[in-house]
Coordinates of C-alpha atoms in Angstrom, one line a residue:
X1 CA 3.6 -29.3 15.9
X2 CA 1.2 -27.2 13.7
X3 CA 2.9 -24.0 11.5
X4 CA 0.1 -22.1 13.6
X5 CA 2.2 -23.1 17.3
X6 CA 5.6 -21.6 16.1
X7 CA 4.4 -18.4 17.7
X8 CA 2.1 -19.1 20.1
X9 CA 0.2 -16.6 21.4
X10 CA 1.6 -14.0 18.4
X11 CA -0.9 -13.3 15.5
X12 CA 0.5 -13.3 12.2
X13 CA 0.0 -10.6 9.8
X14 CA -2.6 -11.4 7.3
X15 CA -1.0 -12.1 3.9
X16 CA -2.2 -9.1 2.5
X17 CA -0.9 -6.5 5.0
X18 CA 3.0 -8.5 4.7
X19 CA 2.5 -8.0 1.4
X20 CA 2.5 -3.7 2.1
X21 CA 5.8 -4.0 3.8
X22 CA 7.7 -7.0 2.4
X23 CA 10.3 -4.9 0.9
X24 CA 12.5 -5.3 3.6
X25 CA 13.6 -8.5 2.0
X26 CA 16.5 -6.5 0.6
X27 CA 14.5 -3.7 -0.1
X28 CA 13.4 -4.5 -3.0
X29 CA 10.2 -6.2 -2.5
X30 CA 6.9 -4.6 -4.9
X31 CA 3.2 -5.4 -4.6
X32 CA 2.2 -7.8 -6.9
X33 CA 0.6 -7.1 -9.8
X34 CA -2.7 -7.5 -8.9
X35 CA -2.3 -5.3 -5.6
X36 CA -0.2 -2.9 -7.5
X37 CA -3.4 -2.1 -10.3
X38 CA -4.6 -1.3 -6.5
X39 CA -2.3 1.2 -5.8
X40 CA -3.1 4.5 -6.7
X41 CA -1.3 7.3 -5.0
X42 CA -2.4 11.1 -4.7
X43 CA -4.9 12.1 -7.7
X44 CA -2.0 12.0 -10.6
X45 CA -1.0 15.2 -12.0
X46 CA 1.3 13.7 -14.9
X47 CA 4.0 16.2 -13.4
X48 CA 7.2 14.7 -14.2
X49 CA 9.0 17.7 -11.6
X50 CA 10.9 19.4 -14.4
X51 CA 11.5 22.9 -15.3
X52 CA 13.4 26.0 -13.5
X53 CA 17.2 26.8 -14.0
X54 CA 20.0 27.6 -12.1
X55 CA 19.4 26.9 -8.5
X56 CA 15.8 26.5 -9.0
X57 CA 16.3 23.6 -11.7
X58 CA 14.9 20.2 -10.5
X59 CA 17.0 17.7 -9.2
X60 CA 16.0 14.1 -10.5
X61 CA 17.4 10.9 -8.7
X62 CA 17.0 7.4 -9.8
X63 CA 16.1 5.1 -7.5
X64 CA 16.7 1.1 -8.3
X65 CA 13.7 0.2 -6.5
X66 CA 9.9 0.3 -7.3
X67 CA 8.1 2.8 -5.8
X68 CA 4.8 1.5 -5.6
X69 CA 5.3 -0.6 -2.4
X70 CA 3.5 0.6 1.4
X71 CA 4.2 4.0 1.6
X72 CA 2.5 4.0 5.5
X73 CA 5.9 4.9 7.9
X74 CA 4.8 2.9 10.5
X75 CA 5.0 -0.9 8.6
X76 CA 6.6 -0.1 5.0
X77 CA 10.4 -1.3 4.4
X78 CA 9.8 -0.3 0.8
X79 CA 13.8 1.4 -0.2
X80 CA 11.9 3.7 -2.1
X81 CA 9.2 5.0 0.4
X82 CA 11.8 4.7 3.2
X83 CA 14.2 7.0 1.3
X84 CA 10.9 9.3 0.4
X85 CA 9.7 9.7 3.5
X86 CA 12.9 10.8 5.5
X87 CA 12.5 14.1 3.5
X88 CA 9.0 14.5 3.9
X89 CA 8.5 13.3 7.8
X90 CA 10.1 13.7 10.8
X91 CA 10.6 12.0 14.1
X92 CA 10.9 13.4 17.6
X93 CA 14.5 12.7 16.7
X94 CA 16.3 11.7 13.3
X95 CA 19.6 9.9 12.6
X96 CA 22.3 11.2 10.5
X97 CA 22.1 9.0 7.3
X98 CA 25.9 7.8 7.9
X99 CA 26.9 7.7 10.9
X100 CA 23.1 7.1 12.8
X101 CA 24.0 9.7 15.5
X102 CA 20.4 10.8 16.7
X103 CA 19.8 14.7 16.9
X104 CA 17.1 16.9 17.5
X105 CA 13.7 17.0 14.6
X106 CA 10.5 17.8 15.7
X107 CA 11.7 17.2 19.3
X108 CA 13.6 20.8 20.5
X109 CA 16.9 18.7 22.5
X110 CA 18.4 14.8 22.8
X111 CA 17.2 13.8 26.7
X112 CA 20.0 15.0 28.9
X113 CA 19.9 11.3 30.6
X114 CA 19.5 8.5 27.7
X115 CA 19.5 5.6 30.7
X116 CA 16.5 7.5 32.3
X117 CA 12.8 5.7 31.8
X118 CA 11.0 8.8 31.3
X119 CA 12.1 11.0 27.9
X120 CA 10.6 14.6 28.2
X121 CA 10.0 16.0 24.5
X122 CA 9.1 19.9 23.8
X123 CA 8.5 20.1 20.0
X124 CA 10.0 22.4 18.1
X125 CA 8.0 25.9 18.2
X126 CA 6.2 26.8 14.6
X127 CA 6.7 23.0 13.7
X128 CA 3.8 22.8 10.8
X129 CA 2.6 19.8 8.3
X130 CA 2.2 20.4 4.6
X131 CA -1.1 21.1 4.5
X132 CA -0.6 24.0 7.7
X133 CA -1.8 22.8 10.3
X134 CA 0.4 22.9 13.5
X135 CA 2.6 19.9 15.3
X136 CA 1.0 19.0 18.4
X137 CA 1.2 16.5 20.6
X138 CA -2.0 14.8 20.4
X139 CA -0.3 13.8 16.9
X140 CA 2.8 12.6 18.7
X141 CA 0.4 10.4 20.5
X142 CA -1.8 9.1 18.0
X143 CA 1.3 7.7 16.0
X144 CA 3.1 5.9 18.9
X145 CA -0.3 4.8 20.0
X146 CA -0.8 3.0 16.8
X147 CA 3.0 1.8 17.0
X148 CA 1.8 -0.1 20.3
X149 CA -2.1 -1.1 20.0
X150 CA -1.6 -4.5 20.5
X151 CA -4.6 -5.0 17.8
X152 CA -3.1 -3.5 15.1
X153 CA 0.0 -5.4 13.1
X154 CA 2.9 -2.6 12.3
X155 CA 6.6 -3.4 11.6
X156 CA 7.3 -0.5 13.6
X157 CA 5.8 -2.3 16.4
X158 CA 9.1 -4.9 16.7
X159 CA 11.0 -1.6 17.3
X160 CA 9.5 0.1 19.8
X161 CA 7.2 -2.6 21.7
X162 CA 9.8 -4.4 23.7
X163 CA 11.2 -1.3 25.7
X164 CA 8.3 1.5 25.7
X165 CA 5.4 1.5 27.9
X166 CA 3.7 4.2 26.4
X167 CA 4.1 8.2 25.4
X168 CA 1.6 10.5 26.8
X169 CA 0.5 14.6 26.1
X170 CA 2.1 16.4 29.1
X171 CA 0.9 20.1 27.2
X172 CA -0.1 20.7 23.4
X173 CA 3.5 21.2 22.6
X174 CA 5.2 18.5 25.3
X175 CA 5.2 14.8 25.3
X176 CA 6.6 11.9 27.1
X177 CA 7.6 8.6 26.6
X178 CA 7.7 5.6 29.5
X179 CA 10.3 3.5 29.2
X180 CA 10.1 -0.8 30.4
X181 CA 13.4 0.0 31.5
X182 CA 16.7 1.9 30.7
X183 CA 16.8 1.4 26.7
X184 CA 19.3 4.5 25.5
X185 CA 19.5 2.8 22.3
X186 CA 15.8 2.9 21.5
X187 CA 16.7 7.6 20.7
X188 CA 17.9 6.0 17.6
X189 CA 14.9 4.2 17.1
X190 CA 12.9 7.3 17.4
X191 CA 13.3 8.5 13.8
X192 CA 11.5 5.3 12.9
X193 CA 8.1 6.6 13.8
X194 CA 7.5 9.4 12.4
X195 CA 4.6 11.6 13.6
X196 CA 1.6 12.1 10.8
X197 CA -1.0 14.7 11.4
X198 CA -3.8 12.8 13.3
X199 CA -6.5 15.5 11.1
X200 CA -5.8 13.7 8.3
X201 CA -4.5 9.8 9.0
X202 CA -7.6 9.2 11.7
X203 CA -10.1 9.4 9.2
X204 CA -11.6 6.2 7.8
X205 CA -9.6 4.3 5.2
X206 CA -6.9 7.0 5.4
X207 CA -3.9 4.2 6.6
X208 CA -5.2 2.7 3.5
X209 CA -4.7 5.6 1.5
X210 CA -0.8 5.9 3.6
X211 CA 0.0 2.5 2.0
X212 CA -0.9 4.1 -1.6
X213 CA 1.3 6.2 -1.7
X214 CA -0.7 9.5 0.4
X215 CA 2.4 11.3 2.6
X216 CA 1.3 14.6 4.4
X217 CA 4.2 15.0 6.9
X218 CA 6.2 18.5 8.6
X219 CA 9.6 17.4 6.7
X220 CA 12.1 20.2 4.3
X221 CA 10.0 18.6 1.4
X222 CA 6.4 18.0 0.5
X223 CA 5.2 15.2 -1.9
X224 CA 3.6 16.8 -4.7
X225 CA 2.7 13.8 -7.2
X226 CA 3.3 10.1 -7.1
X227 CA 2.5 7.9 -10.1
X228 CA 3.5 4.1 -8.8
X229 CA 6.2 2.2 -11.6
X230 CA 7.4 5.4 -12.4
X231 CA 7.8 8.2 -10.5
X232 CA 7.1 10.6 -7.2
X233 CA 7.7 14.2 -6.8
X234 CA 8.3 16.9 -4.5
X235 CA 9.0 20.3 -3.5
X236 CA 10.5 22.5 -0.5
X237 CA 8.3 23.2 1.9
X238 CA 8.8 27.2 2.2
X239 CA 7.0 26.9 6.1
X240 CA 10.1 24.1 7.5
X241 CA 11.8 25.4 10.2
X242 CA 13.7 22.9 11.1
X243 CA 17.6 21.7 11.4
X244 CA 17.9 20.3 7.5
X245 CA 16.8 22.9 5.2
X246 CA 15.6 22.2 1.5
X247 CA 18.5 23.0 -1.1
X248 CA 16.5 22.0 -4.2
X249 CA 13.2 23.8 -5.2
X250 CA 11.9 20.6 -6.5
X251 CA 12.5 17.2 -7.1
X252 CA 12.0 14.3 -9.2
X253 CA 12.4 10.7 -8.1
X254 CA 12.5 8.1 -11.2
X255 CA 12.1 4.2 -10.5
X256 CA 14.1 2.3 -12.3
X257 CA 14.5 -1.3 -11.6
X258 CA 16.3 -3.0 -14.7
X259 CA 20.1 -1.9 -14.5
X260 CA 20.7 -0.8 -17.5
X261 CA 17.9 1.9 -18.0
X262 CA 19.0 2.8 -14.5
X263 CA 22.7 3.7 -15.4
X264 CA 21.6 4.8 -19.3
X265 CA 19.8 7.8 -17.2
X266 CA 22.9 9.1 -15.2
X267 CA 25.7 8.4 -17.7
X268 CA 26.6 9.6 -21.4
X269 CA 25.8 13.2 -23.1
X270 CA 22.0 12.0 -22.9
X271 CA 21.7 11.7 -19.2
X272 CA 19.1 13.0 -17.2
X273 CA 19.7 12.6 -13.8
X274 CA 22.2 13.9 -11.0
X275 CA 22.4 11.1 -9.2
X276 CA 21.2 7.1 -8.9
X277 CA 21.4 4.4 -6.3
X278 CA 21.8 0.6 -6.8
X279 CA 24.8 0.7 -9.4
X280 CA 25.9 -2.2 -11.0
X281 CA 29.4 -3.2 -10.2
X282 CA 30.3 -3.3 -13.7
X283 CA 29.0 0.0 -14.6
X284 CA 31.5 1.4 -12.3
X285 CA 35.0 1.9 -14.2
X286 CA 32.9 3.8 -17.1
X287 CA 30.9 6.0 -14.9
X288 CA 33.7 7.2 -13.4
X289 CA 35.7 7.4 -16.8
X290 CA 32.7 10.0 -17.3
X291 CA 33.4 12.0 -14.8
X292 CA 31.0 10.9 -12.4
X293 CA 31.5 10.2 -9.1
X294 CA 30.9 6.5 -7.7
X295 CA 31.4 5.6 -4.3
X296 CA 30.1 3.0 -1.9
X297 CA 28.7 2.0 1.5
X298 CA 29.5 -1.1 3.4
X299 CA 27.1 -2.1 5.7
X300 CA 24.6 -5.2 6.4
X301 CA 23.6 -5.8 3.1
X302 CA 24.0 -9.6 2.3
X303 CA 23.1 -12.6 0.6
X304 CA 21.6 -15.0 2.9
X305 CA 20.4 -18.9 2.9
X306 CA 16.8 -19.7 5.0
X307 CA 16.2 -23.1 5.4
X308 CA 12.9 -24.5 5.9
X309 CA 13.9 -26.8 9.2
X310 CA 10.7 -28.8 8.9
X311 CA 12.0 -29.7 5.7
X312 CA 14.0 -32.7 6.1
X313 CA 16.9 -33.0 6.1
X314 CA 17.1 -29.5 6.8
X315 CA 16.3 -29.9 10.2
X316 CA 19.8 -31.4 11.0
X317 CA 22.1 -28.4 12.1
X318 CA 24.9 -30.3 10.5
X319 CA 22.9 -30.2 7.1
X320 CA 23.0 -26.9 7.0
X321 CA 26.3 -26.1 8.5
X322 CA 27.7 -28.3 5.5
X323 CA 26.1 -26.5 2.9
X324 CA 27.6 -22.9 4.4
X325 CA 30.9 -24.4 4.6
X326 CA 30.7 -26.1 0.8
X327 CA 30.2 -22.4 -0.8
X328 CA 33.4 -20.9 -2.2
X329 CA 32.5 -17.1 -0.8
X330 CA 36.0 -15.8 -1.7
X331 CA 35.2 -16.9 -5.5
X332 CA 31.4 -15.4 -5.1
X333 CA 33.4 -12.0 -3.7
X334 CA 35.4 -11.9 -6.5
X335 CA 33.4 -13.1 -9.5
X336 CA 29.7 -11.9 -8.9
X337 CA 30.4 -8.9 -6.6
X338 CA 33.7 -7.5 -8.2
X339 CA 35.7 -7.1 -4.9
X340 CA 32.6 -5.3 -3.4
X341 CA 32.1 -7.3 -0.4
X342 CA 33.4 -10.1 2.3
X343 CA 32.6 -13.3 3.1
X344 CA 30.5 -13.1 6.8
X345 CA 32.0 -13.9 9.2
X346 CA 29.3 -13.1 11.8
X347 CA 25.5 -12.0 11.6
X348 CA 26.6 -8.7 11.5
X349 CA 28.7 -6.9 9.3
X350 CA 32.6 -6.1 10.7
X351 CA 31.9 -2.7 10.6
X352 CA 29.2 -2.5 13.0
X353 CA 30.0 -1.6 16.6
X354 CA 28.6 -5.0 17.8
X355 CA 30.7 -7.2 15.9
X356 CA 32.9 -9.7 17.2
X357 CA 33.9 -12.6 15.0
X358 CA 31.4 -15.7 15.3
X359 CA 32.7 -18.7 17.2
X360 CA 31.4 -20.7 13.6
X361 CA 32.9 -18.5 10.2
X362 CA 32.3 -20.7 7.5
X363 CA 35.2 -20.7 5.5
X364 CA 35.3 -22.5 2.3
X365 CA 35.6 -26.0 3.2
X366 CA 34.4 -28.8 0.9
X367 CA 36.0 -32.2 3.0
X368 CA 34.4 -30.6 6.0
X369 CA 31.3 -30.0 4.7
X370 CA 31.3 -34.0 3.2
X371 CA 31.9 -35.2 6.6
X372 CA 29.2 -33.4 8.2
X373 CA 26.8 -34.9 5.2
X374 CA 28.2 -37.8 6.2
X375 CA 27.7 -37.7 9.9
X376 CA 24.1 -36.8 9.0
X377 CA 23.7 -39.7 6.8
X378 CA 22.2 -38.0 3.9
X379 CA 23.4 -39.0 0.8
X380 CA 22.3 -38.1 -2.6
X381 CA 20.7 -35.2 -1.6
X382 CA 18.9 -32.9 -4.0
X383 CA 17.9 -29.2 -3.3
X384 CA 16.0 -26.6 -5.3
X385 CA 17.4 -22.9 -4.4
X386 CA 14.2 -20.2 -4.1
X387 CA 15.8 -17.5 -5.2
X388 CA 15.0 -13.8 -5.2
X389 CA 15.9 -12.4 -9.1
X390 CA 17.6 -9.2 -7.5
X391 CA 20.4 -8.9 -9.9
X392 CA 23.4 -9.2 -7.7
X393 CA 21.6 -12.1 -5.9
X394 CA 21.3 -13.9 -9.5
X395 CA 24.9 -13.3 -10.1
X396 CA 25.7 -14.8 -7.2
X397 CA 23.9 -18.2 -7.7
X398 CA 26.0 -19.8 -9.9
X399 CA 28.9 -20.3 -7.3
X400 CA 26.5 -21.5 -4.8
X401 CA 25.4 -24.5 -7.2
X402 CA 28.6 -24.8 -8.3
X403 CA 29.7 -25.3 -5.0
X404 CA 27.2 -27.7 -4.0
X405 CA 27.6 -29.7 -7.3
X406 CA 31.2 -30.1 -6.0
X407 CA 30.5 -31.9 -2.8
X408 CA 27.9 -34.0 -4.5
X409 CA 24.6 -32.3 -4.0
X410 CA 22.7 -32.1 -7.1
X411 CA 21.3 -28.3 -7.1
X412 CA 18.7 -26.7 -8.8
X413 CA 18.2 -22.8 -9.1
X414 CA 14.6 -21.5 -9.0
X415 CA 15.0 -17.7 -8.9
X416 CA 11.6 -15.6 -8.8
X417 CA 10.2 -11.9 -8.6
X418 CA 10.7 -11.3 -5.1
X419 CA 6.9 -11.0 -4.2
X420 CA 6.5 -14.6 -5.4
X421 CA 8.8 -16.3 -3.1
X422 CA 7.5 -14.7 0.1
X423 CA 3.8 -14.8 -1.3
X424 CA 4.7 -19.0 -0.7
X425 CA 6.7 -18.2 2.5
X426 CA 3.4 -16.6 3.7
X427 CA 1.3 -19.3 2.5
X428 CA 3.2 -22.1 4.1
X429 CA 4.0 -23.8 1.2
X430 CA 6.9 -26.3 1.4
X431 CA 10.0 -25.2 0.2
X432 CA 13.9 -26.4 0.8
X433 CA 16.4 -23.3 1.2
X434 CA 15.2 -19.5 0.2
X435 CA 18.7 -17.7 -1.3
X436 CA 17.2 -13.8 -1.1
X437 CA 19.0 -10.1 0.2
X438 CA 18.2 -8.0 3.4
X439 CA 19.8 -4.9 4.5
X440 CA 18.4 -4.5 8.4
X441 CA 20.5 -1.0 8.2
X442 CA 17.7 0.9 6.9
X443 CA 15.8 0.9 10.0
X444 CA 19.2 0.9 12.0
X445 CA 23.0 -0.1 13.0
X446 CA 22.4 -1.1 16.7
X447 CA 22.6 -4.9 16.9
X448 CA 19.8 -5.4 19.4
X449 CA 17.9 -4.2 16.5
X450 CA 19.2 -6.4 13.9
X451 CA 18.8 -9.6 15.7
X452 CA 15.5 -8.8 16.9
X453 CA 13.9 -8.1 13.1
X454 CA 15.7 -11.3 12.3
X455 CA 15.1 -13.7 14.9
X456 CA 12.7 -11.8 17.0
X457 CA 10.2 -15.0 18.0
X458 CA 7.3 -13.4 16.8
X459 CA 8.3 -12.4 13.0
X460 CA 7.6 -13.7 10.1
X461 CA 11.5 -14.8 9.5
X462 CA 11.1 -17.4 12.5
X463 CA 7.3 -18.4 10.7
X464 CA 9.3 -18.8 7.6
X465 CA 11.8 -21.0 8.9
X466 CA 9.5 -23.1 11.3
X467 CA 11.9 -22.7 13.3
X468 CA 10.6 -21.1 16.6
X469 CA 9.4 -24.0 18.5
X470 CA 12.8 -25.6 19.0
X471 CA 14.5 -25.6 22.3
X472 CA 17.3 -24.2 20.8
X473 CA 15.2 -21.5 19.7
X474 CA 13.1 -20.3 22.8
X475 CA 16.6 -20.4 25.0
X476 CA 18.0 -17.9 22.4
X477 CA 14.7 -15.7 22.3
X478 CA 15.3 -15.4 26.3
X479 CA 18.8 -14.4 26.0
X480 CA 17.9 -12.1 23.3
X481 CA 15.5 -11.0 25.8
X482 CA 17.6 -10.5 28.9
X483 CA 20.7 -8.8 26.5
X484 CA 18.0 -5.8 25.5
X485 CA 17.2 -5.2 29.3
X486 CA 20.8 -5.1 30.5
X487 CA 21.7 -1.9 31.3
X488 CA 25.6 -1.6 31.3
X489 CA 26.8 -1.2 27.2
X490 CA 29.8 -3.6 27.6
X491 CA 28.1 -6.7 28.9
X492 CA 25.0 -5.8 26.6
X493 CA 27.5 -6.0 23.7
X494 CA 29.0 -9.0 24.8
X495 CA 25.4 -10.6 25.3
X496 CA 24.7 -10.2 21.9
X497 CA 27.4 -11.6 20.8
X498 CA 27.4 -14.3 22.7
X499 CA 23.8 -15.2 20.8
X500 CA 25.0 -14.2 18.3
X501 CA 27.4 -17.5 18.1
X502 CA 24.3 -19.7 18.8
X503 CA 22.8 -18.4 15.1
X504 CA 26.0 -18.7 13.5
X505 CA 26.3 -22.3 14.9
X506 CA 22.4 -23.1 14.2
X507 CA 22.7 -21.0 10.6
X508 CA 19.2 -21.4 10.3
X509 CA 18.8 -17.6 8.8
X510 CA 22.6 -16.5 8.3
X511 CA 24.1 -14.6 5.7
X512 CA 26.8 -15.8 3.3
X513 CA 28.2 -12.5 2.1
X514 CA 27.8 -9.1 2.9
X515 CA 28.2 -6.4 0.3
X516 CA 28.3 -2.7 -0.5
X517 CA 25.8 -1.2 -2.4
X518 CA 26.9 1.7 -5.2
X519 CA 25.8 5.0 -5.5
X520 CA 27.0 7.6 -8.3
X521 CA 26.5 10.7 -8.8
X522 CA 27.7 14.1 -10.8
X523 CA 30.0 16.1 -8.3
X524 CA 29.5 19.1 -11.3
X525 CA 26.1 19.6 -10.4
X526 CA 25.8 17.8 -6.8
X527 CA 27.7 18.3 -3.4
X528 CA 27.5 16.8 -0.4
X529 CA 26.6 13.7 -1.6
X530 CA 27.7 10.7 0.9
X531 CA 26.9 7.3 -0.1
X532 CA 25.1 4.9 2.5
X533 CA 24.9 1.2 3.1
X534 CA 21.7 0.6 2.9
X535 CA 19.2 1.2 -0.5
X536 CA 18.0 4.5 -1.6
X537 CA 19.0 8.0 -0.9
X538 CA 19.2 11.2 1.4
X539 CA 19.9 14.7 0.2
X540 CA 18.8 16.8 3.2
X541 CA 22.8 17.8 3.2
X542 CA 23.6 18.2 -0.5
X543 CA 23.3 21.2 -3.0
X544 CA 23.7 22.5 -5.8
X545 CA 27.7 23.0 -6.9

């Protein structure tokens, strides 16, 4: 079978536009250089956000991610632009940062009936975008219309595309969304498309200008300058009306990738910055030595193995069940991530609400994973590990070929800027086993949503994996399917699990650790601070102390 049948029927993305949103391969995914020289923002103003005092002194975060990645809401998975553009957009509804509980945005009230098909929206009275023009909701429309214009490739579209029919203007200030059936998970999913002023995004080559970095939304705080590989700025938006007010006057946001710049700028007498993301595990005890506080969110952020199955002998489940089982993920846990994870023991992390343990956890197991090489008939087998060069991921790597070199499989580590590696995912090149991070929590906790961008049969992870096609494949894409339409919450959960055993047992795409991820913080100058499991920041409940 040709790569262009895994999906029939579903176009792929062209490999420029996966390029705009690939940072949802951990987050932490930046345009290539070439694109990058591309990607001017705004006109720069060389404002680095400094100046005032007191309460009107500018807060500056540091972000461990770039920030010149799609900055376009509806298909960017960029950390940065994700975190950025919860402050400066809205949905109909947003999610609490934490806990993902969905409450009222531009939309006035929650629907009183979350299993009905039809959602009734009033928007919030005085609602305005940054440049003063009203909310209305013809710009409601235009952005869910994109979301589902079969002609026009979004990573929103996986979200919203399987359960909603379509939204329509009832009035200038009401809307309505059409459900394919009873879907109360998918108010969640609403703060995922956030509504853009149709003035300004409908005019030619303005998505384009979206992707560079150009954010006009009707959030607490208004982008004021963004200069890509180094930093974006904002202000509070004095019109806002709505539930999370703007605390700081104005804001800088640094990106800093390398780990040590990135905790030099929040630690010692030199530091200039409340607050970072991304903290090295070994930067922790001397943080918090001065005075800072470091805390950390446990979620779906892992380490995961993709094997290419038309890569022999990938292609034999018991191939890559025995190199899951060979890995010694208790040594990983406590040498590369410092006691700051678990080994998985399911697709999803134990503290999602969907978890069940998987009928196949593979423990660390060398004799097992020799008889399963064995039963296989592969013998000296050789693999090259792809590898992402996200720090924790390279830390990480050695116990995986040390692991593998233990059971007799002679292992090579290849780790790359993360562009690179899905640049030859995207242009079919031939590849044995991808070792990378992904951290699905950004766009959500519910696990309909998790399995779906993971093994939805029209993404690019099933292209990547040439896995689609097999019969194994299309009967789990139909239970998948007939889990998302069930209607009662306990079968639906058991569903997904159940499928959720058939990826563990096919480990195809499956995760070998999960992990938190660190954020610190000064609690002199900061309050309300609360760490998340998933890359970047929110603020919309902090302060000044």
């Amino acid at each position: 079978m040709r790569d262009d049948d895994v999906n029939p029927g579903v176009p792929a993305p062209p490999r420029r536009q996966f390029l705009k949103y690939s940072g949802a391969l951990g987050a932490t995914a930046a345009l290539s250089p070439a694109l990058a020289a591309c990607s001017a923002g705004p006109e720069s103003t060389n404002d680095t956000g400094g100046g005032g005092s007191g309460k009107d002194r500018t807060l500056t975060a540091v972000i461990g991610y770039g920030n010149d990645g799609s900055w376009d809401p509806t298909q960017t998975a960029s950390a940065f632009a994700m975190a950025a553009n919860n402050h400066i957009y809205e949905g109909l509804l947003d999610t609490d940062p934490i806990t993902r509980e969905p409450y009222p945005a531009l939309a006035t009230a929650i629907p009183a009936d979350p299993s009905a098909t039809t959602w009734r929206f009033p928007l919030r009275s005085g609602a305005t975008f940054h440049d003063g023009k009203p909310v209305t909701a013809d710009d409601v429309v235009f952005v869910f219309d994109r979301i589902l214009d079969p002609d026009t490739q979004t990573l929103a579209k996986g979200f919203f595309a399987p359960w909603l029919d379509s939204v329509r203007k009832v009035d200038a200030r009401t809307v309505e969304l059409v459900l394919k059936f009873p879907f109360p998970d998918g108010l969640s999913r609403l703060t995922l498309a956030k509504i853009m002023p149709r003035h300004v995004f409908s005019r030619p080559g303005a998505w384009d200008d979206a992707i560079k970095g150009l954010a006009v939304g009707s959030g607490p705080y208004r982008q004021t300058a963004h200069h890509p590989k180094s930093n974006t700025t904002f202000e509070a938006f004095a019109a806002y009306n709505g539930p999370r007010k703007p605390a700081f006057r104005t804001m800088n946001w640094l990106t800093i990738v390398d780990a040590a710049p990135r905790v030099a700028k929040i630690s010692g007498t030199g530091a200039g910055a409340q607050i970072a993301d991304n903290i090295p595990y070994a930067n922790i005890p001397r943080l918090e030595q001065g005075g800072l506080k470091v805390a950390g969110g446990a979620g779906m952020n892992n380490l995961f193995l993709m094997f290419n199955t038309r890569h022999e002998p990938f292609d034999d489940v018991r191939v890559r069940q025995a190199l899951h089982y060979a890995i010694d993920t208790e040594k990983m846990v406590r040498v590369a991530l410092k006691g700051h994870g678990r080994p998985a023991s399911s697709f999803l992390n134990e503290g999602n609400p969907g978890y069940r343990r998987a009928r196949t956890v593979y423990d660390h197991d060398p004799d097992k994973a020799k008889a399963l090489l064995r039963a296989a008939g592969v013998t000296d087998l050789k693999v090259e590990i792809l590898a992402v060069n996200v720090s924790w991921i390279v830390d990480c790597l050695p116990t995986i070929k040390s692991s593998w070199d233990a059971i007799g499989v002679r292992t090579t580590l290849a780790p790359q800027e993360t562009t690179a590696v899905f640049t030859k995912m995207d242009q079919k090149q031939d590849y044995q086993v991808v070792a990378a991070a992904s951290n699905p929590n950004q766009f959500g906790r519910d696990a309909d949503l998790i399995m779906h961008y993971n093994y939805g049969p029209g993404n690019l992870w099933m292209r990547y994996t040439r896995w689609a096609g097999h019969p194994v494949a299309q009967r789990l894409f139909k239970d998948m399917d007939r889990a998302a339409r069930e209607p009662d919450p306990a079968k639906k959960k058991a569903m997904i699990q159940d499928y959720i055993d058939v990826v563990a047992e096919q480990a195809v795409l499956y995760p070998v650790v999960h992990n938190e991820l660190m954020t610190a913080w000064d609690p002199r100058e900061l309050s309300g601070i609360r760490a998340q499991p998933y890359p970047g920041i929110n603020v919309l409940q902090a302060k000044w102390t």
